[in-house]
Amino acid sequence: MRSPLRTPTAASLVRDSSLVWLAAGVVGVSFGAISVAGGLPVWVPVVMSLVVYAGSAQFSAVGVLLAGGGPVAAAATGLMLNTRTAAFSLAVGDILGPGRAARLLGAHLVTDETVAFALAQRDPARRRAAFWVSGIGLFTVWNVCVLGGAIGGSALGDTAALGLDAAFPAVLAALVLPALRDDPGGPDDAGAPGGSTLSGLRRAAFAGAVVALAVTPFVPVGVPVLLALAGLALVGRRAPA
């Protein structure tokens, strides 16, 4: 069987993926540098990137650890953010190729960017090639850049003095805001979609933020993030049948 990485379309897929790889590389360098500068040993962000391989989950987990939270809260926060990849895996399950090895490796390469890039292709063969080209390239760039950032992070010194202690919350906000910005909103008073009222997503985010802020003075670090899930339940109870 001919490898999808050796087809004539591979060059164009590499070209189309390169900007995503470049952006991920910049974020990866930041993740590695800030993690080590914040006090974690070099191997922690490096191994986490190889094993977890999920930018938002890694940022949230390390953010909890650097803020003084425990490993259970950090892991739970990362798992919560990664639940969305279960749906992504279902979407690309039929394009990974035959065999358990392909499915196992493919499952590890599932990310927002890789799935979106693969599903945007016009036919099944190109979708399969796009998934593997984008996935392998992104995995390689991310881990190399995290390693480089982690090695360089030891030279940054006092992260609080440099203002880097605010970097993790800022990055997480940057990951969330596009989804909230692009949400069209709920129907207005006349029932028209995209009207003046908040959509379910924005209501859930707002309710979760209120819950997290309210409990922050009273619970351990990391727990407010988990309790923010109550926003989903609160909004769900108010949703019309």
PDB file of N, CA, C and O in Angstrom, residues 97-155:
ATOM      1  N   GLY A  97      -7.122   4.878   8.326  1.00  0.00           N
ATOM      2  CA  GLY A  97      -6.513   3.733   7.662  1.00  0.00           C
ATOM      3  C   GLY A  97      -6.724   2.474   8.459  1.00  0.00           C
ATOM      4  O   GLY A  97      -7.122   2.516   9.626  1.00  0.00           O
ATOM      5  N   PRO A  98      -6.469   1.303   7.847  1.00  0.00           N
ATOM      6  CA  PRO A  98      -6.713   0.029   8.529  1.00  0.00           C
ATOM      7  C   PRO A  98      -5.637  -0.294   9.569  1.00  0.00           C
ATOM      8  O   PRO A  98      -4.519   0.209   9.514  1.00  0.00           O
ATOM      9  N   GLY A  99      -5.991  -1.160  10.510  1.00  0.00           N
ATOM     10  CA  GLY A  99      -5.008  -1.631  11.479  1.00  0.00           C
ATOM     11  C   GLY A  99      -5.088  -0.899  12.806  1.00  0.00           C
ATOM     12  O   GLY A  99      -5.389   0.295  12.860  1.00  0.00           O
ATOM     13  N   ARG A 100      -4.829  -1.657  13.868  1.00  0.00           N
ATOM     14  CA  ARG A 100      -4.874  -1.076  15.208  1.00  0.00           C
ATOM     15  C   ARG A 100      -3.761  -0.056  15.428  1.00  0.00           C
ATOM     16  O   ARG A 100      -3.935   0.935  16.132  1.00  0.00           O
ATOM     17  N   ALA A 101      -2.587  -0.318  14.838  1.00  0.00           N
ATOM     18  CA  ALA A 101      -1.467   0.602  15.031  1.00  0.00           C
ATOM     19  C   ALA A 101      -1.792   1.976  14.461  1.00  0.00           C
ATOM     20  O   ALA A 101      -1.504   3.010  15.082  1.00  0.00           O
ATOM     21  N   ALA A 102      -2.395   1.995  13.276  1.00  0.00           N
ATOM     22  CA  ALA A 102      -2.765   3.278  12.662  1.00  0.00           C
ATOM     23  C   ALA A 102      -3.799   4.003  13.503  1.00  0.00           C
ATOM     24  O   ALA A 102      -3.720   5.226  13.693  1.00  0.00           O
ATOM     25  N   ARG A 103      -4.761   3.256  14.018  1.00  0.00           N
ATOM     26  CA  ARG A 103      -5.792   3.892  14.834  1.00  0.00           C
ATOM     27  C   ARG A 103      -5.231   4.384  16.163  1.00  0.00           C
ATOM     28  O   ARG A 103      -5.616   5.458  16.654  1.00  0.00           O
ATOM     29  N   LEU A 104      -4.328   3.608  16.752  1.00  0.00           N
ATOM     30  CA  LEU A 104      -3.745   4.018  18.031  1.00  0.00           C
ATOM     31  C   LEU A 104      -2.887   5.267  17.866  1.00  0.00           C
ATOM     32  O   LEU A 104      -2.999   6.237  18.631  1.00  0.00           O
ATOM     33  N   LEU A 105      -2.013   5.258  16.852  1.00  0.00           N
ATOM     34  CA  LEU A 105      -1.171   6.432  16.606  1.00  0.00           C
ATOM     35  C   LEU A 105      -2.022   7.620  16.165  1.00  0.00           C
ATOM     36  O   LEU A 105      -1.797   8.753  16.603  1.00  0.00           O
ATOM     37  N   GLY A 106      -3.000   7.352  15.303  1.00  0.00           N
ATOM     38  CA  GLY A 106      -3.862   8.432  14.846  1.00  0.00           C
ATOM     39  C   GLY A 106      -4.626   9.078  15.978  1.00  0.00           C
ATOM     40  O   GLY A 106      -4.804  10.301  16.009  1.00  0.00           O
ATOM     41  N   ALA A 107      -5.083   8.277  16.926  1.00  0.00           N
ATOM     42  CA  ALA A 107      -5.822   8.834  18.065  1.00  0.00           C
ATOM     43  C   ALA A 107      -4.949   9.797  18.864  1.00  0.00           C
ATOM     44  O   ALA A 107      -5.435  10.813  19.379  1.00  0.00           O
ATOM     45  N   HIS A 108      -3.659   9.490  18.957  1.00  0.00           N
ATOM     46  CA  HIS A 108      -2.757  10.371  19.709  1.00  0.00           C
ATOM     47  C   HIS A 108      -2.512  11.682  18.959  1.00  0.00           C
ATOM     48  O   HIS A 108      -2.170  12.690  19.575  1.00  0.00           O
ATOM     49  N   LEU A 109      -2.667  11.665  17.642  1.00  0.00           N
ATOM     50  CA  LEU A 109      -2.398  12.860  16.839  1.00  0.00           C
ATOM     51  C   LEU A 109      -3.630  13.738  16.651  1.00  0.00           C
ATOM     52  O   LEU A 109      -3.555  14.775  15.992  1.00  0.00           O
ATOM     53  N   VAL A 110      -4.762  13.317  17.200  1.00  0.00           N
ATOM     54  CA  VAL A 110      -5.992  14.097  17.036  1.00  0.00           C
ATOM     55  C   VAL A 110      -5.889  15.418  17.805  1.00  0.00           C
ATOM     56  O   VAL A 110      -5.678  15.430  19.014  1.00  0.00           O
ATOM     57  N   THR A 111      -5.997  16.507  17.076  1.00  0.00           N
ATOM     58  CA  THR A 111      -6.050  17.847  17.671  1.00  0.00           C
ATOM     59  C   THR A 111      -7.095  18.660  16.913  1.00  0.00           C
ATOM     60  O   THR A 111      -7.546  18.256  15.834  1.00  0.00           O
ATOM     61  N   ASP A 112      -7.428  19.805  17.444  1.00  0.00           N
ATOM     62  CA  ASP A 112      -8.380  20.679  16.762  1.00  0.00           C
ATOM     63  C   ASP A 112      -7.907  20.991  15.345  1.00  0.00           C
ATOM     64  O   ASP A 112      -8.670  20.898  14.372  1.00  0.00           O
ATOM     65  N   GLU A 113      -6.632  21.363  15.232  1.00  0.00           N
ATOM     66  CA  GLU A 113      -6.099  21.804  13.946  1.00  0.00           C
ATOM     67  C   GLU A 113      -6.046  20.663  12.934  1.00  0.00           C
ATOM     68  O   GLU A 113      -6.414  20.835  11.756  1.00  0.00           O
ATOM     69  N   THR A 114      -5.571  19.494  13.381  1.00  0.00           N
ATOM     70  CA  THR A 114      -5.417  18.364  12.464  1.00  0.00           C
ATOM     71  C   THR A 114      -6.763  17.876  11.941  1.00  0.00           C
ATOM     72  O   THR A 114      -6.911  17.598  10.741  1.00  0.00           O
ATOM     73  N   VAL A 115      -7.740  17.771  12.831  1.00  0.00           N
ATOM     74  CA  VAL A 115      -9.070  17.314  12.414  1.00  0.00           C
ATOM     75  C   VAL A 115      -9.712  18.316  11.461  1.00  0.00           C
ATOM     76  O   VAL A 115     -10.279  17.940  10.432  1.00  0.00           O
ATOM     77  N   ALA A 116      -9.620  19.594  11.805  1.00  0.00           N
ATOM     78  CA  ALA A 116     -10.219  20.617  10.932  1.00  0.00           C
ATOM     79  C   ALA A 116      -9.558  20.608   9.560  1.00  0.00           C
ATOM     80  O   ALA A 116     -10.242  20.710   8.527  1.00  0.00           O
ATOM     81  N   PHE A 117      -8.242  20.464   9.520  1.00  0.00           N
ATOM     82  CA  PHE A 117      -7.525  20.459   8.246  1.00  0.00           C
ATOM     83  C   PHE A 117      -7.890  19.233   7.425  1.00  0.00           C
ATOM     84  O   PHE A 117      -8.100  19.332   6.202  1.00  0.00           O
ATOM     85  N   ALA A 118      -7.988  18.076   8.067  1.00  0.00           N
ATOM     86  CA  ALA A 118      -8.309  16.847   7.336  1.00  0.00           C
ATOM     87  C   ALA A 118      -9.726  16.886   6.775  1.00  0.00           C
ATOM     88  O   ALA A 118      -9.959  16.556   5.602  1.00  0.00           O
ATOM     89  N   LEU A 119     -10.681  17.291   7.582  1.00  0.00           N
ATOM     90  CA  LEU A 119     -12.075  17.295   7.145  1.00  0.00           C
ATOM     91  C   LEU A 119     -12.358  18.363   6.098  1.00  0.00           C
ATOM     92  O   LEU A 119     -13.381  18.303   5.414  1.00  0.00           O
ATOM     93  N   ALA A 120     -11.466  19.317   5.956  1.00  0.00           N
ATOM     94  CA  ALA A 120     -11.664  20.364   4.949  1.00  0.00           C
ATOM     95  C   ALA A 120     -11.275  19.908   3.546  1.00  0.00           C
ATOM     96  O   ALA A 120     -11.544  20.623   2.575  1.00  0.00           O
ATOM     97  N   GLN A 121     -10.651  18.724   3.425  1.00  0.00           N
ATOM     98  CA  GLN A 121     -10.203  18.246   2.107  1.00  0.00           C
ATOM     99  C   GLN A 121     -11.383  17.673   1.325  1.00  0.00           C
ATOM    100  O   GLN A 121     -12.397  17.275   1.881  1.00  0.00           O
ATOM    101  N   ARG A 122     -11.214  17.569   0.001  1.00  0.00           N
ATOM    102  CA  ARG A 122     -12.360  17.305  -0.866  1.00  0.00           C
ATOM    103  C   ARG A 122     -12.692  15.835  -1.059  1.00  0.00           C
ATOM    104  O   ARG A 122     -13.813  15.508  -1.475  1.00  0.00           O
ATOM    105  N   ASP A 123     -11.767  14.916  -0.807  1.00  0.00           N
ATOM    106  CA  ASP A 123     -12.065  13.503  -1.028  1.00  0.00           C
ATOM    107  C   ASP A 123     -11.400  12.664   0.056  1.00  0.00           C
ATOM    108  O   ASP A 123     -10.496  13.130   0.760  1.00  0.00           O
ATOM    109  N   PRO A 124     -11.846  11.406   0.221  1.00  0.00           N
ATOM    110  CA  PRO A 124     -11.331  10.573   1.319  1.00  0.00           C
ATOM    111  C   PRO A 124      -9.820  10.363   1.284  1.00  0.00           C
ATOM    112  O   PRO A 124      -9.171  10.386   2.338  1.00  0.00           O
ATOM    113  N   ALA A 125      -9.256  10.146   0.087  1.00  0.00           N
ATOM    114  CA  ALA A 125      -7.814   9.916   0.008  1.00  0.00           C
ATOM    115  C   ALA A 125      -7.030  11.140   0.460  1.00  0.00           C
ATOM    116  O   ALA A 125      -6.037  11.034   1.198  1.00  0.00           O
ATOM    117  N   ARG A 126      -7.474  12.301   0.034  1.00  0.00           N
ATOM    118  CA  ARG A 126      -6.772  13.523   0.428  1.00  0.00           C
ATOM    119  C   ARG A 126      -7.002  13.827   1.914  1.00  0.00           C
ATOM    120  O   ARG A 126      -6.124  14.358   2.582  1.00  0.00           O
ATOM    121  N   ARG A 127      -8.174  13.497   2.442  1.00  0.00           N
ATOM    122  CA  ARG A 127      -8.416  13.703   3.870  1.00  0.00           C
ATOM    123  C   ARG A 127      -7.482  12.838   4.709  1.00  0.00           C
ATOM    124  O   ARG A 127      -6.955  13.287   5.725  1.00  0.00           O
ATOM    125  N   ARG A 128      -7.281  11.591   4.258  1.00  0.00           N
ATOM    126  CA  ARG A 128      -6.374  10.710   4.994  1.00  0.00           C
ATOM    127  C   ARG A 128      -4.950  11.246   4.959  1.00  0.00           C
ATOM    128  O   ARG A 128      -4.265  11.306   5.987  1.00  0.00           O
ATOM    129  N   ALA A 129      -4.494  11.635   3.762  1.00  0.00           N
ATOM    130  CA  ALA A 129      -3.140  12.181   3.649  1.00  0.00           C
ATOM    131  C   ALA A 129      -3.000  13.461   4.468  1.00  0.00           C
ATOM    132  O   ALA A 129      -1.986  13.686   5.140  1.00  0.00           O
ATOM    133  N   ALA A 130      -4.027  14.301   4.447  1.00  0.00           N
ATOM    134  CA  ALA A 130      -3.968  15.562   5.188  1.00  0.00           C
ATOM    135  C   ALA A 130      -3.861  15.318   6.682  1.00  0.00           C
ATOM    136  O   ALA A 130      -3.123  16.010   7.388  1.00  0.00           O
ATOM    137  N   PHE A 131      -4.600  14.323   7.168  1.00  0.00           N
ATOM    138  CA  PHE A 131      -4.544  14.038   8.606  1.00  0.00           C
ATOM    139  C   PHE A 131      -3.135  13.636   9.028  1.00  0.00           C
ATOM    140  O   PHE A 131      -2.598  14.152  10.014  1.00  0.00           O
ATOM    141  N   TRP A 132      -2.527  12.705   8.261  1.00  0.00           N
ATOM    142  CA  TRP A 132      -1.215  12.211   8.675  1.00  0.00           C
ATOM    143  C   TRP A 132      -0.119  13.246   8.467  1.00  0.00           C
ATOM    144  O   TRP A 132       0.775  13.401   9.312  1.00  0.00           O
ATOM    145  N   VAL A 133      -0.166  13.975   7.365  1.00  0.00           N
ATOM    146  CA  VAL A 133       0.856  15.010   7.131  1.00  0.00           C
ATOM    147  C   VAL A 133       0.750  16.096   8.199  1.00  0.00           C
ATOM    148  O   VAL A 133       1.751  16.490   8.822  1.00  0.00           O
ATOM    149  N   SER A 134      -0.462  16.584   8.409  1.00  0.00           N
ATOM    150  CA  SER A 134      -0.653  17.637   9.405  1.00  0.00           C
ATOM    151  C   SER A 134      -0.349  17.138  10.813  1.00  0.00           C
ATOM    152  O   SER A 134       0.308  17.827  11.600  1.00  0.00           O
ATOM    153  N   GLY A 135      -0.812  15.918  11.124  1.00  0.00           N
ATOM    154  CA  GLY A 135      -0.634  15.401  12.472  1.00  0.00           C
ATOM    155  C   GLY A 135       0.812  15.129  12.829  1.00  0.00           C
ATOM    156  O   GLY A 135       1.285  15.525  13.904  1.00  0.00           O
ATOM    157  N   ILE A 136       1.534  14.457  11.938  1.00  0.00           N
ATOM    158  CA  ILE A 136       2.946  14.154  12.225  1.00  0.00           C
ATOM    159  C   ILE A 136       3.776  15.433  12.270  1.00  0.00           C
ATOM    160  O   ILE A 136       4.639  15.608  13.137  1.00  0.00           O
ATOM    161  N   GLY A 137       3.511  16.344  11.346  1.00  0.00           N
ATOM    162  CA  GLY A 137       4.257  17.602  11.351  1.00  0.00           C
ATOM    163  C   GLY A 137       3.989  18.417  12.600  1.00  0.00           C
ATOM    164  O   GLY A 137       4.926  18.951  13.219  1.00  0.00           O
ATOM    165  N   LEU A 138       2.731  18.511  12.995  1.00  0.00           N
ATOM    166  CA  LEU A 138       2.388  19.301  14.181  1.00  0.00           C
ATOM    167  C   LEU A 138       2.964  18.676  15.444  1.00  0.00           C
ATOM    168  O   LEU A 138       3.488  19.388  16.314  1.00  0.00           O
ATOM    169  N   PHE A 139       2.906  17.357  15.543  1.00  0.00           N
ATOM    170  CA  PHE A 139       3.468  16.671  16.716  1.00  0.00           C
ATOM    171  C   PHE A 139       4.977  16.919  16.809  1.00  0.00           C
ATOM    172  O   PHE A 139       5.512  17.196  17.889  1.00  0.00           O
ATOM    173  N   THR A 140       5.652  16.829  15.670  1.00  0.00           N
ATOM    174  CA  THR A 140       7.103  17.032  15.660  1.00  0.00           C
ATOM    175  C   THR A 140       7.475  18.467  16.030  1.00  0.00           C
ATOM    176  O   THR A 140       8.332  18.702  16.897  1.00  0.00           O
ATOM    177  N   VAL A 141       6.829  19.426  15.390  1.00  0.00           N
ATOM    178  CA  VAL A 141       7.149  20.835  15.659  1.00  0.00           C
ATOM    179  C   VAL A 141       6.835  21.199  17.105  1.00  0.00           C
ATOM    180  O   VAL A 141       7.629  21.860  17.780  1.00  0.00           O
ATOM    181  N   TRP A 142       5.674  20.739  17.588  1.00  0.00           N
ATOM    182  CA  TRP A 142       5.280  21.080  18.965  1.00  0.00           C
ATOM    183  C   TRP A 142       6.303  20.577  19.975  1.00  0.00           C
ATOM    184  O   TRP A 142       6.746  21.307  20.863  1.00  0.00           O
ATOM    185  N   ASN A 143       6.710  19.321  19.845  1.00  0.00           N
ATOM    186  CA  ASN A 143       7.614  18.753  20.845  1.00  0.00           C
ATOM    187  C   ASN A 143       9.027  19.319  20.739  1.00  0.00           C
ATOM    188  O   ASN A 143       9.676  19.546  21.767  1.00  0.00           O
ATOM    189  N   VAL A 144       9.498  19.552  19.530  1.00  0.00           N
ATOM    190  CA  VAL A 144      10.826  20.158  19.382  1.00  0.00           C
ATOM    191  C   VAL A 144      10.845  21.564  19.981  1.00  0.00           C
ATOM    192  O   VAL A 144      11.789  21.959  20.685  1.00  0.00           O
ATOM    193  N   CYS A 145       9.798  22.325  19.743  1.00  0.00           N
ATOM    194  CA  CYS A 145       9.756  23.695  20.246  1.00  0.00           C
ATOM    195  C   CYS A 145       9.552  23.740  21.752  1.00  0.00           C
ATOM    196  O   CYS A 145      10.099  24.619  22.433  1.00  0.00           O
ATOM    197  N   VAL A 146       8.771  22.808  22.293  1.00  0.00           N
ATOM    198  CA  VAL A 146       8.629  22.746  23.760  1.00  0.00           C
ATOM    199  C   VAL A 146       9.982  22.441  24.397  1.00  0.00           C
ATOM    200  O   VAL A 146      10.370  23.055  25.401  1.00  0.00           O
ATOM    201  N   LEU A 147      10.730  21.503  23.814  1.00  0.00           N
ATOM    202  CA  LEU A 147      12.069  21.187  24.334  1.00  0.00           C
ATOM    203  C   LEU A 147      12.979  22.412  24.262  1.00  0.00           C
ATOM    204  O   LEU A 147      13.683  22.727  25.237  1.00  0.00           O
ATOM    205  N   GLY A 148      12.965  23.099  23.132  1.00  0.00           N
ATOM    206  CA  GLY A 148      13.802  24.303  23.014  1.00  0.00           C
ATOM    207  C   GLY A 148      13.404  25.368  24.013  1.00  0.00           C
ATOM    208  O   GLY A 148      14.266  26.014  24.631  1.00  0.00           O
ATOM    209  N   GLY A 149      12.106  25.573  24.186  1.00  0.00           N
ATOM    210  CA  GLY A 149      11.658  26.557  25.157  1.00  0.00           C
ATOM    211  C   GLY A 149      12.009  26.175  26.577  1.00  0.00           C
ATOM    212  O   GLY A 149      12.379  27.027  27.394  1.00  0.00           O
ATOM    213  N   ALA A 150      11.890  24.877  26.889  1.00  0.00           N
ATOM    214  CA  ALA A 150      12.212  24.416  28.239  1.00  0.00           C
ATOM    215  C   ALA A 150      13.690  24.607  28.544  1.00  0.00           C
ATOM    216  O   ALA A 150      14.062  25.007  29.654  1.00  0.00           O
ATOM    217  N   ILE A 151      14.544  24.329  27.581  1.00  0.00           N
ATOM    218  CA  ILE A 151      15.985  24.527  27.792  1.00  0.00           C
ATOM    219  C   ILE A 151      16.303  26.004  27.977  1.00  0.00           C
ATOM    220  O   ILE A 151      17.086  26.393  28.848  1.00  0.00           O
ATOM    221  N   GLY A 152      15.662  26.837  27.173  1.00  0.00           N
ATOM    222  CA  GLY A 152      15.908  28.269  27.303  1.00  0.00           C
ATOM    223  C   GLY A 152      15.232  28.891  28.508  1.00  0.00           C
ATOM    224  O   GLY A 152      15.656  29.953  28.983  1.00  0.00           O
ATOM    225  N   GLY A 153      14.198  28.244  29.020  1.00  0.00           N
ATOM    226  CA  GLY A 153      13.450  28.811  30.135  1.00  0.00           C
ATOM    227  C   GLY A 153      14.239  28.918  31.415  1.00  0.00           C
ATOM    228  O   GLY A 153      13.942  29.775  32.263  1.00  0.00           O
ATOM    229  N   SER A 154      15.252  28.078  31.562  1.00  0.00           N
ATOM    230  CA  SER A 154      16.045  28.113  32.792  1.00  0.00           C
ATOM    231  C   SER A 154      16.851  29.397  32.903  1.00  0.00           C
ATOM    232  O   SER A 154      17.325  29.730  33.986  1.00  0.00           O
ATOM    233  N   ALA A 155      16.981  30.137  31.817  1.00  0.00           N
ATOM    234  CA  ALA A 155      17.764  31.376  31.845  1.00  0.00           C
ATOM    235  C   ALA A 155      16.907  32.612  32.070  1.00  0.00           C
ATOM    236  O   ALA A 155      17.408  33.729  32.122  1.00  0.00           O
TER     237      ALA A 155
END
